[in-house]
PDB file of C-alpha atoms and ligand atoms in Angstrom:
ATOM      1  CA  MET W  29     269.444 159.589 232.359  1.00  0.00           C
ATOM      2  CA  LYS W  30     268.459 163.545 233.164  1.00  0.00           C
ATOM      3  CA  ILE W  31     265.041 163.856 234.094  1.00  0.00           C
ATOM      4  CA  PHE W  32     263.632 167.152 234.830  1.00  0.00           C
ATOM      5  CA  LEU W  33     260.467 167.613 236.204  1.00  0.00           C
ATOM      6  CA  ILE W  34     257.982 170.762 235.280  1.00  0.00           C
ATOM      7  CA  GLY W  35     254.931 171.986 235.752  1.00  0.00           C
ATOM      8  CA  TYR W  36     253.201 174.597 237.785  1.00  0.00           C
ATOM      9  CA  MET W  37     253.773 175.592 241.828  1.00  0.00           C
ATOM     10  CA  GLY W  38     252.297 173.029 243.754  1.00  0.00           C
ATOM     11  CA  CYS W  39     252.054 170.145 241.677  1.00  0.00           C
ATOM     12  CA  GLY W  40     254.313 168.647 243.502  1.00  0.00           C
ATOM     13  CA  LYS W  41     257.909 168.767 241.350  1.00  0.00           C
ATOM     14  CA  SER W  42     260.104 168.751 244.684  1.00  0.00           C
ATOM     15  CA  THR W  43     258.318 166.093 246.290  1.00  0.00           C
ATOM     16  CA  LYS W  44     258.260 163.812 243.610  1.00  0.00           C
ATOM     17  CA  ALA W  45     261.604 164.381 242.299  1.00  0.00           C
ATOM     18  CA  LYS W  46     262.978 162.978 245.587  1.00  0.00           C
ATOM     19  CA  GLN W  47     260.921 159.899 245.744  1.00  0.00           C
ATOM     20  CA  LEU W  48     261.871 159.052 242.089  1.00  0.00           C
ATOM     21  CA  ALA W  49     265.372 159.687 242.813  1.00  0.00           C
ATOM     22  CA  HIS W  50     264.792 157.204 245.839  1.00  0.00           C
ATOM     23  CA  ARG W  51     262.937 154.601 243.314  1.00  0.00           C
ATOM     24  CA  LEU W  52     265.808 155.359 241.163  1.00  0.00           C
ATOM     25  CA  ASN W  53     268.988 154.806 243.442  1.00  0.00           C
ATOM     26  CA  CYS W  54     270.333 158.316 242.001  1.00  0.00           C
ATOM     27  CA  PRO W  55     270.748 161.996 243.224  1.00  0.00           C
ATOM     28  CA  VAL W  56     268.188 164.531 243.356  1.00  0.00           C
ATOM     29  CA  ILE W  57     268.817 168.220 242.181  1.00  0.00           C
ATOM     30  CA  ASP W  58     266.489 170.791 243.210  1.00  0.00           C
ATOM     31  CA  LEU W  59     267.300 173.904 241.260  1.00  0.00           C
ATOM     32  CA  ASP W  60     265.559 176.639 243.573  1.00  0.00           C
ATOM     33  CA  ALA W  61     267.108 174.941 246.322  1.00  0.00           C
ATOM     34  CA  GLU W  62     270.164 175.003 244.563  1.00  0.00           C
ATOM     35  CA  ILE W  63     269.719 178.884 243.988  1.00  0.00           C
ATOM     36  CA  VAL W  64     268.906 179.372 247.698  1.00  0.00           C
ATOM     37  CA  ALA W  65     272.617 177.402 248.517  1.00  0.00           C
ATOM     38  CA  LYS W  66     274.675 179.296 246.085  1.00  0.00           C
ATOM     39  CA  THR W  67     273.122 182.920 246.872  1.00  0.00           C
ATOM     40  CA  GLY W  68     272.466 182.260 250.535  1.00  0.00           C
ATOM     41  CA  LYS W  69     269.393 184.211 249.971  1.00  0.00           C
ATOM     42  CA  THR W  70     265.716 182.852 250.164  1.00  0.00           C
ATOM     43  CA  ILE W  71     263.526 182.406 246.772  1.00  0.00           C
ATOM     44  CA  ALA W  72     261.824 185.532 248.210  1.00  0.00           C
ATOM     45  CA  GLU W  73     264.445 187.768 249.152  1.00  0.00           C
ATOM     46  CA  TYR W  74     266.206 187.134 245.476  1.00  0.00           C
ATOM     47  CA  PHE W  75     262.972 188.356 244.436  1.00  0.00           C
ATOM     48  CA  ALA W  76     262.850 191.051 246.828  1.00  0.00           C
ATOM     49  CA  GLU W  77     266.257 192.369 245.950  1.00  0.00           C
ATOM     50  CA  PHE W  78     266.723 191.323 242.070  1.00  0.00           C
ATOM     51  CA  GLY W  79     263.093 191.418 240.747  1.00  0.00           C
ATOM     52  CA  GLU W  80     261.505 188.532 239.046  1.00  0.00           C
ATOM     53  CA  SER W  81     263.548 189.219 235.796  1.00  0.00           C
ATOM     54  CA  GLY W  82     266.963 188.988 237.782  1.00  0.00           C
ATOM     55  CA  PHE W  83     265.591 185.864 238.969  1.00  0.00           C
ATOM     56  CA  ARG W  84     264.648 184.550 235.436  1.00  0.00           C
ATOM     57  CA  ASP W  85     268.503 185.431 234.646  1.00  0.00           C
ATOM     58  CA  TYR W  86     269.924 183.291 237.317  1.00  0.00           C
ATOM     59  CA  GLU W  87     267.719 180.557 236.638  1.00  0.00           C
ATOM     60  CA  SER W  88     268.785 180.256 233.561  1.00  0.00           C
ATOM     61  CA  GLU W  89     272.138 180.122 234.172  1.00  0.00           C
ATOM     62  CA  MET W  90     271.901 177.974 236.917  1.00  0.00           C
ATOM     63  CA  LEU W  91     269.677 175.566 234.656  1.00  0.00           C
ATOM     64  CA  LYS W  92     272.384 175.397 232.263  1.00  0.00           C
ATOM     65  CA  THR W  93     275.560 175.611 233.946  1.00  0.00           C
ATOM     66  CA  PHE W  94     274.774 173.149 236.713  1.00  0.00           C
ATOM     67  CA  ASP W  95     277.454 169.988 236.754  1.00  0.00           C
ATOM     68  CA  TYR W  96     274.870 167.092 236.459  1.00  0.00           C
ATOM     69  CA  PRO W  97     275.424 163.999 237.064  1.00  0.00           C
ATOM     70  CA  GLU W  98     275.041 161.368 234.841  1.00  0.00           C
ATOM     71  CA  HIS W  99     271.862 159.881 236.281  1.00  0.00           C
ATOM     72  CA  CYS W 100     269.824 161.990 238.297  1.00  0.00           C
ATOM     73  CA  VAL W 101     266.190 163.587 239.363  1.00  0.00           C
ATOM     74  CA  ILE W 102     266.012 167.488 238.544  1.00  0.00           C
ATOM     75  CA  ALA W 103     263.271 169.161 240.299  1.00  0.00           C
ATOM     76  CA  THR W 104     262.666 173.026 238.411  1.00  0.00           C
ATOM     77  CA  GLY W 105     261.026 176.090 239.539  1.00  0.00           C
ATOM     78  CA  GLY W 106     257.558 176.093 238.103  1.00  0.00           C
ATOM     79  CA  GLY W 107     257.961 179.096 235.730  1.00  0.00           C
ATOM     80  CA  LEU W 108     261.230 178.312 234.339  1.00  0.00           C
ATOM     81  CA  PRO W 109     260.289 176.393 231.218  1.00  0.00           C
ATOM     82  CA  CYS W 110     258.448 179.692 230.193  1.00  0.00           C
ATOM     83  CA  PHE W 111     261.400 181.625 230.013  1.00  0.00           C
ATOM     84  CA  PHE W 112     264.025 181.964 227.481  1.00  0.00           C
ATOM     85  CA  ASP W 113     264.773 178.702 225.609  1.00  0.00           C
ATOM     86  CA  ASN W 114     265.264 176.945 228.946  1.00  0.00           C
ATOM     87  CA  MET W 115     262.106 174.179 227.444  1.00  0.00           C
ATOM     88  CA  ASP W 116     264.007 173.436 224.613  1.00  0.00           C
ATOM     89  CA  TRP W 117     267.494 172.841 226.699  1.00  0.00           C
ATOM     90  CA  MET W 118     265.964 170.568 228.679  1.00  0.00           C
ATOM     91  CA  ASN W 119     264.310 168.636 226.038  1.00  0.00           C
ATOM     92  CA  ALA W 120     267.843 168.170 224.103  1.00  0.00           C
ATOM     93  CA  ASN W 121     269.973 167.698 227.263  1.00  0.00           C
ATOM     94  CA  GLY W 122     267.084 164.528 229.477  1.00  0.00           C
ATOM     95  CA  GLU W 123     263.918 163.621 229.522  1.00  0.00           C
ATOM     96  CA  THR W 124     261.144 166.175 230.643  1.00  0.00           C
ATOM     97  CA  VAL W 125     258.114 165.347 232.363  1.00  0.00           C
ATOM     98  CA  TYR W 126     255.365 167.704 233.033  1.00  0.00           C
ATOM     99  CA  LEU W 127     252.896 166.968 236.113  1.00  0.00           C
ATOM    100  CA  GLU W 128     249.880 168.282 235.230  1.00  0.00           C
ATOM    101  CA  MET W 129     247.236 169.550 237.653  1.00  0.00           C
ATOM    102  CA  GLU W 130     243.868 171.623 237.524  1.00  0.00           C
ATOM    103  CA  PRO W 131     243.845 175.042 238.948  1.00  0.00           C
ATOM    104  CA  ALA W 132     241.615 174.328 242.011  1.00  0.00           C
ATOM    105  CA  ALA W 133     244.036 171.086 243.056  1.00  0.00           C
ATOM    106  CA  LEU W 134     247.137 173.481 242.947  1.00  0.00           C
ATOM    107  CA  VAL W 135     245.207 176.338 245.292  1.00  0.00           C
ATOM    108  CA  SER W 136     244.514 172.996 248.257  1.00  0.00           C
ATOM    109  CA  ARG W 137     248.376 172.414 247.294  1.00  0.00           C
ATOM    110  CA  LEU W 138     249.640 175.723 248.134  1.00  0.00           C
ATOM    111  CA  HIS W 139     249.195 176.653 251.563  1.00  0.00           C
ATOM    112  CA  ASN W 140     252.822 177.674 252.601  1.00  0.00           C
ATOM    113  CA  ARG W 141     252.922 180.780 250.191  1.00  0.00           C
ATOM    114  CA  GLN W 142     255.690 183.088 252.043  1.00  0.00           C
ATOM    115  CA  LYS W 143     257.936 180.884 250.371  1.00  0.00           C
ATOM    116  CA  ARG W 144     256.011 182.130 246.618  1.00  0.00           C
ATOM    117  CA  PRO W 145     257.068 185.314 246.065  1.00  0.00           C
ATOM    118  CA  LEU W 146     254.354 185.459 243.257  1.00  0.00           C
ATOM    119  CA  ILE W 147     251.307 184.128 245.193  1.00  0.00           C
ATOM    120  CA  LYS W 148     252.105 185.096 248.555  1.00  0.00           C
ATOM    121  CA  ASP W 149     249.488 188.026 249.253  1.00  0.00           C
ATOM    122  CA  LEU W 150     246.805 185.984 247.372  1.00  0.00           C
ATOM    123  CA  ASP W 151     243.916 184.524 249.355  1.00  0.00           C
ATOM    124  CA  ASP W 152     242.341 180.863 247.706  1.00  0.00           C
ATOM    125  CA  ASP W 153     239.919 182.829 245.737  1.00  0.00           C
ATOM    126  CA  GLN W 154     242.341 185.305 244.225  1.00  0.00           C
ATOM    127  CA  LEU W 155     244.460 182.372 243.942  1.00  0.00           C
ATOM    128  CA  LEU W 156     242.274 180.177 241.865  1.00  0.00           C
ATOM    129  CA  GLU W 157     241.864 183.113 239.713  1.00  0.00           C
ATOM    130  CA  PHE W 158     245.494 184.020 239.360  1.00  0.00           C
ATOM    131  CA  ILE W 159     246.286 180.139 238.706  1.00  0.00           C
ATOM    132  CA  LYS W 160     244.083 179.704 235.548  1.00  0.00           C
ATOM    133  CA  VAL W 161     245.329 182.716 233.926  1.00  0.00           C
ATOM    134  CA  LYS W 162     248.407 181.868 234.654  1.00  0.00           C
ATOM    135  CA  LEU W 163     248.458 178.101 233.551  1.00  0.00           C
ATOM    136  CA  GLN W 164     246.945 179.322 230.160  1.00  0.00           C
ATOM    137  CA  GLU W 165     249.804 181.313 229.544  1.00  0.00           C
ATOM    138  CA  ARG W 166     252.125 178.607 230.869  1.00  0.00           C
ATOM    139  CA  ALA W 167     250.863 175.450 229.104  1.00  0.00           C
ATOM    140  CA  PRO W 168     252.611 176.174 225.853  1.00  0.00           C
ATOM    141  CA  PHE W 169     255.779 175.556 227.230  1.00  0.00           C
ATOM    142  CA  TYR W 170     254.747 172.829 229.669  1.00  0.00           C
ATOM    143  CA  THR W 171     253.336 170.863 226.692  1.00  0.00           C
ATOM    144  CA  LYS W 172     256.326 170.425 224.775  1.00  0.00           C
ATOM    145  CA  ALA W 173     257.506 167.991 227.500  1.00  0.00           C
ATOM    146  CA  LYS W 174     258.208 164.768 226.233  1.00  0.00           C
ATOM    147  CA  ILE W 175     256.045 163.246 228.863  1.00  0.00           C
ATOM    148  CA  ILE W 176     253.061 164.081 230.727  1.00  0.00           C
ATOM    149  CA  VAL W 177     251.794 162.589 233.772  1.00  0.00           C
ATOM    150  CA  ASP W 178     248.276 163.392 235.652  1.00  0.00           C
ATOM    151  CA  ALA W 179     249.820 164.624 238.727  1.00  0.00           C
ATOM    152  CA  PHE W 180     246.579 164.407 241.136  1.00  0.00           C
ATOM    153  CA  ASP W 181     247.130 161.186 242.362  1.00  0.00           C
ATOM    154  CA  LEU W 182     250.603 160.896 241.709  1.00  0.00           C
ATOM    155  CA  ASP W 183     253.480 158.904 243.764  1.00  0.00           C
ATOM    156  CA  GLY W 184     257.197 157.735 242.880  1.00  0.00           C
ATOM    157  CA  GLU W 185     255.941 154.562 241.937  1.00  0.00           C
ATOM    158  CA  LYS W 186     253.197 155.412 239.099  1.00  0.00           C
ATOM    159  CA  LEU W 187     255.425 158.020 238.065  1.00  0.00           C
ATOM    160  CA  GLU W 188     258.271 156.109 237.217  1.00  0.00           C
ATOM    161  CA  GLN W 189     256.375 153.713 235.474  1.00  0.00           C
ATOM    162  CA  ALA W 190     254.759 156.551 233.337  1.00  0.00           C
ATOM    163  CA  ILE W 191     258.899 157.306 232.507  1.00  0.00           C
ATOM    164  CA  LYS W 192     259.672 153.509 231.483  1.00  0.00           C
ATOM    165  CA  SER W 193     256.158 153.117 229.581  1.00  0.00           C
ATOM    166  CA  GLU W 194     256.215 156.419 227.656  1.00  0.00           C
ATOM    167  CA  GLY W 195     259.948 157.661 227.230  1.00  0.00           C
TER     168      GLY W 195
HETATM  169  N1  LIG K  21     250.790 163.691 246.695  1.00  0.00           N
HETATM  170  C1  LIG K  21     250.597 164.400 247.661  1.00  0.00           C
HETATM  171  N2  LIG K  21     249.615 164.772 248.125  1.00  0.00           N
HETATM  172  C2  LIG K  21     249.377 165.848 248.761  1.00  0.00           C
HETATM  173  N3  LIG K  21     249.918 166.923 249.190  1.00  0.00           N
HETATM  174  C3  LIG K  21     251.164 166.779 248.339  1.00  0.00           C
HETATM  175  C4  LIG K  21     251.220 165.598 247.607  1.00  0.00           C
HETATM  176  N4  LIG K  21     252.441 165.724 246.927  1.00  0.00           N
HETATM  177  C5  LIG K  21     253.210 167.376 247.621  1.00  0.00           C
HETATM  178  N5  LIG K  21     252.058 167.873 248.303  1.00  0.00           N
HETATM  179  C6  LIG K  21     252.060 168.805 248.967  1.00  0.00           C
HETATM  180  O1  LIG K  21     252.025 169.971 247.741  1.00  0.00           O
HETATM  181  C7  LIG K  21     252.766 171.288 248.265  1.00  0.00           C
HETATM  182  C8  LIG K  21     253.527 171.488 247.180  1.00  0.00           C
HETATM  183  O2  LIG K  21     254.663 170.284 247.025  1.00  0.00           O
HETATM  184  P1  LIG K  21     256.246 170.669 246.200  1.00  0.00           P
HETATM  185  O3  LIG K  21     256.498 169.471 245.738  1.00  0.00           O
HETATM  186  O4  LIG K  21     256.641 171.734 247.231  1.00  0.00           O
HETATM  187  O5  LIG K  21     255.288 171.560 244.803  1.00  0.00           O
HETATM  188  P2  LIG K  21     256.208 172.152 244.029  1.00  0.00           P
HETATM  189  O6  LIG K  21     257.831 171.721 244.083  1.00  0.00           O
HETATM  190  O7  LIG K  21     255.730 171.508 241.971  1.00  0.00           O
HETATM  191  O8  LIG K  21     256.049 173.255 243.649  1.00  0.00           O
HETATM  192  C9  LIG K  21     253.691 170.629 249.493  1.00  0.00           C
HETATM  193  O9  LIG K  21     253.218 171.028 250.231  1.00  0.00           O
HETATM  194  C10 LIG K  21     253.243 169.038 249.361  1.00  0.00           C
HETATM  195  O10 LIG K  21     253.533 168.821 250.902  1.00  0.00           O
HETATM  196  O1  LIG K  22     255.911 179.444 239.106  1.00  0.00           O
HETATM  197  C1  LIG K  22     257.457 180.023 239.468  1.00  0.00           C
HETATM  198  O2  LIG K  22     257.075 181.180 238.953  1.00  0.00           O
HETATM  199  C2  LIG K  22     258.006 179.891 240.694  1.00  0.00           C
HETATM  200  C3  LIG K  22     257.866 178.756 241.105  1.00  0.00           C
HETATM  201  C4  LIG K  22     259.243 178.474 242.714  1.00  0.00           C
HETATM  202  O3  LIG K  22     259.176 177.024 242.311  1.00  0.00           O
HETATM  203  P1  LIG K  22     257.692 175.806 242.659  1.00  0.00           P
HETATM  204  O4  LIG K  22     257.391 175.455 241.278  1.00  0.00           O
HETATM  205  O5  LIG K  22     258.724 174.512 242.914  1.00  0.00           O
HETATM  206  O6  LIG K  22     256.995 176.294 243.472  1.00  0.00           O
HETATM  207  C5  LIG K  22     259.872 179.171 242.225  1.00  0.00           C
HETATM  208  O7  LIG K  22     260.668 178.741 241.570  1.00  0.00           O
HETATM  209  C6  LIG K  22     259.276 180.883 242.450  1.00  0.00           C
HETATM  210  O8  LIG K  22     258.591 181.042 243.176  1.00  0.00           O
HETATM  211  C7  LIG K  22     258.822 181.258 241.197  1.00  0.00           C
HETATM  212 MG1  LIG K  23     259.245 173.089 244.136  1.00  0.00          MG
END
């Protein structure tokens, strides 16, 4: 089974994907890291060179053409489910899990903003406002996930349980 973790920047997709894959004894794939490995550019450099729309094209192509092992956990980028038919594609090709988190909690997780071009120039107050607006836009996509879990106090074990009981 392919398990796609989705949710806003900072909700813990990359961190929890590693923990879950370790528990399930299967490979982990972080699509942002795959983009960096394939292009030789950081996400920030890719945005700077090709703009957000160039990045969205590339991440969608990466999502749909990656040679996934049969069983794996996939950390997606926060915006990926909200463009093209990516969310429907993931639902058709695996288990989708939305790691849901409140805007204030997301701010407290997003210390290292330089890696994330959409928020790199925002202070904490601006970031809170930005997330509130963006999360409203993105929620209709995220909530199409087959499984929704509260990501605030989540660890690999709780995530595994949530997938087993709801999946
Ligand atoms: N359970 C947790 N408690 C506190 N901080 C966490 C926890 N899980 C992840 N983090 C931190 O939150 C930040 C965002 O996590 P990350 O996995 O990169 O999120 P995403 O891939 O969803 O953007 C990282 O700095 C990470 O160390
Ligand atoms: O939410 C977004 O639009 C983005 C999230 C990032 O991934 P993380 O959610 O892992 O930070 C990365 O794909 C890019 O900076 C854009
Ligand atoms: Mg990530």
